[in-house]
Short mmCIF file of C-alpha atoms in Angstrom, two decimals:
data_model
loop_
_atom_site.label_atom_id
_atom_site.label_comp_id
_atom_site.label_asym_id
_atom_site.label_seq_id
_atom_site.Cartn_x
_atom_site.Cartn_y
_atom_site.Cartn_z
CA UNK C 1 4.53 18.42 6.70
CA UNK C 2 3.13 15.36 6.94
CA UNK C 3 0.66 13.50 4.15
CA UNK C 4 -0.96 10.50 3.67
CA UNK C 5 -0.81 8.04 0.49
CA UNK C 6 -3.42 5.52 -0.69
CA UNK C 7 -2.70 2.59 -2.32
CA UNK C 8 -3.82 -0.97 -3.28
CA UNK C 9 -3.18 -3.75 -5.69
CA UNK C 10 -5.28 -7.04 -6.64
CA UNK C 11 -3.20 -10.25 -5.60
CA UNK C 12 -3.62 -13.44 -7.75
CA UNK C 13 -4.57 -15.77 -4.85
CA UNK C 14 -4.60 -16.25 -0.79
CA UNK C 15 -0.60 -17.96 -0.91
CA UNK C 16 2.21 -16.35 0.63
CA UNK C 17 3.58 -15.31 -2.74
CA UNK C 18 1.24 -13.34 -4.61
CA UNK C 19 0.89 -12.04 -1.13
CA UNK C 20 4.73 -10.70 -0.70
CA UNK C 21 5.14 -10.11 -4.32
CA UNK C 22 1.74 -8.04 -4.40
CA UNK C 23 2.82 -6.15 -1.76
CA UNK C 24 6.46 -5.70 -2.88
CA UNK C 25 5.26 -3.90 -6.17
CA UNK C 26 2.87 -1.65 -4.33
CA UNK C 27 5.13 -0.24 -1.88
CA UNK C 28 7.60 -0.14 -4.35
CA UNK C 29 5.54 2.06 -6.93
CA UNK C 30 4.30 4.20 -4.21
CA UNK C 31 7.62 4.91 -2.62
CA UNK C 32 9.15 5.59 -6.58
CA UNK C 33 6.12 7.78 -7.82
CA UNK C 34 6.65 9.85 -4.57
CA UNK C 35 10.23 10.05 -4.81
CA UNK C 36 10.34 8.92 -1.07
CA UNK C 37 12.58 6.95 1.04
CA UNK C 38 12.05 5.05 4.16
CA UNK C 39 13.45 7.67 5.99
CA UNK C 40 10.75 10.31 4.89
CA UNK C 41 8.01 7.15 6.49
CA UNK C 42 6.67 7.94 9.26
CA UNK C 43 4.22 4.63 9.41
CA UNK C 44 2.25 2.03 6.83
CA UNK C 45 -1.23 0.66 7.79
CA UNK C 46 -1.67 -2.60 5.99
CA UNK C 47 -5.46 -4.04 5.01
CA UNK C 48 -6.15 -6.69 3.06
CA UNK C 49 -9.22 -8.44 2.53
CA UNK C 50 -11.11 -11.31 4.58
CA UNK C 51 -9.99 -13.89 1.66
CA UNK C 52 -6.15 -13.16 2.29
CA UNK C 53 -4.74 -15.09 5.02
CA UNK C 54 -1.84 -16.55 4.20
CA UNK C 55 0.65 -13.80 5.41
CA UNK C 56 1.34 -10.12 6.91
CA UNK C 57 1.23 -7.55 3.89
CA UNK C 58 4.29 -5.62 6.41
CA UNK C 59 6.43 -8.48 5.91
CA UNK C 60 7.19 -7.27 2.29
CA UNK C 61 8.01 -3.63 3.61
CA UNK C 62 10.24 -5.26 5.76
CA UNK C 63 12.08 -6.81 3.23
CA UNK C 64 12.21 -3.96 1.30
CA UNK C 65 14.14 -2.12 4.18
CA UNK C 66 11.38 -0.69 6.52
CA UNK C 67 12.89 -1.97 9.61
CA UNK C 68 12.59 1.28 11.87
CA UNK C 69 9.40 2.10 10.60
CA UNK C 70 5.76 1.14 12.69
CA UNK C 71 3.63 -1.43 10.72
CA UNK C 72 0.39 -2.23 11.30
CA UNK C 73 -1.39 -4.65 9.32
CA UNK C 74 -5.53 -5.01 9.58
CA UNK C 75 -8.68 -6.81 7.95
CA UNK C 76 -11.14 -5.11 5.78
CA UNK C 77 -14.44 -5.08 6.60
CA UNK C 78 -16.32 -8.23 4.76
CA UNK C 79 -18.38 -6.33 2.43
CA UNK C 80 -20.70 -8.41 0.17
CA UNK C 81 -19.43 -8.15 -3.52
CA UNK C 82 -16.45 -6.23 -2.54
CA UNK C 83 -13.55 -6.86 -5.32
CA UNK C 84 -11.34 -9.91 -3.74
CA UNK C 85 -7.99 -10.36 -3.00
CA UNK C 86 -6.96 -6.54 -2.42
CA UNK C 87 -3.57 -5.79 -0.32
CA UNK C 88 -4.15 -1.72 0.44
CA UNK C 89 -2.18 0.55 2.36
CA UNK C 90 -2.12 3.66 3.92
CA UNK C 91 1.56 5.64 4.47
CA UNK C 92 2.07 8.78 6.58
CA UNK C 93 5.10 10.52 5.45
CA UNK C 94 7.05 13.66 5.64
CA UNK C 95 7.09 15.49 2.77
CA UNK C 96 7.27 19.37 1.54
CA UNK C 97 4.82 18.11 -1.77
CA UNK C 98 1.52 19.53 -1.54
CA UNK C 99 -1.36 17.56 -1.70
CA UNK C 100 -2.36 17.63 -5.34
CA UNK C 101 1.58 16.25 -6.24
CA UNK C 102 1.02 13.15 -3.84
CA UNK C 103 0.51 9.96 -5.89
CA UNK C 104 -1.93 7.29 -4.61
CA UNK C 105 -1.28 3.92 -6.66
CA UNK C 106 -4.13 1.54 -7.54
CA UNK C 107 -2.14 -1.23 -9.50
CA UNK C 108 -3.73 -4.43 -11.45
CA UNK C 109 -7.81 -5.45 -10.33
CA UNK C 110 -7.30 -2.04 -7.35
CA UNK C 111 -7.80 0.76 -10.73
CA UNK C 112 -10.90 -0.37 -10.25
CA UNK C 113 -11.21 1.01 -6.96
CA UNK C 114 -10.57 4.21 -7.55
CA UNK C 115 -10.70 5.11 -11.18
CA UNK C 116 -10.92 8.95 -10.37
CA UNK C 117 -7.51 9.05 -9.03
CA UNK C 118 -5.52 5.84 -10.42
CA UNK C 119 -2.56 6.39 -13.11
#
């Protein structure tokens, strides 16, 4: 069966760092709370927001071992008042957990994103 995870996280600024390490701890709490492994990925959509420029979100998952899987990363749309600085992603994955026992992960400034579903 194959699902689809949200997930997000606030990054402190538009430098390659907070970028990769923002990154790094959101695919890394999304692949843990899912008990997953890049094996069960089938492909990660990468946004981030117009302010972030400074590197590809999908060159953390690569460092983190995603080599065979597709990446794709995008721009969000430039919403006025939008919350800044936000990394999210979208992963398709095989799984046999039904939808309510999928995880989405909204880490740091991102809770405030979606508060209804956010641990």
């Amino acid at each position: 069966m194959v699902r689809a995870i949200r997930g997000a996280i606030q990054v402190d600024g538009n430098d390659r760092e907070s970028i990769l390490a923002g990154t790094t701890e959101l695919v890394t709490e999304v692949m843990a709370r899912n008990k997953l492994t890049t094996d069960d990925v089938i492909s990660v959509i990468f946004t981030a927001t117009p302010d972030l420029t400074a590197e590809f979100p999908a060159l953390a998952a690569r460092k983190l071992g995603f080599h065979d899987v597709p990446l794709l990363c995008a721009s969000e749309i430039g919403v006025p008042g939008a919350l800044p600085r936000v990394v999210r992603l979208m992963a398709h994955v095989a799984t046999d957990r039904p939808r309510q026992e999928i995880q989405h992960v909204y880490l740091r400034g991102a809770v405030a994103l979606r508060v209804d579903i956010a641990q």
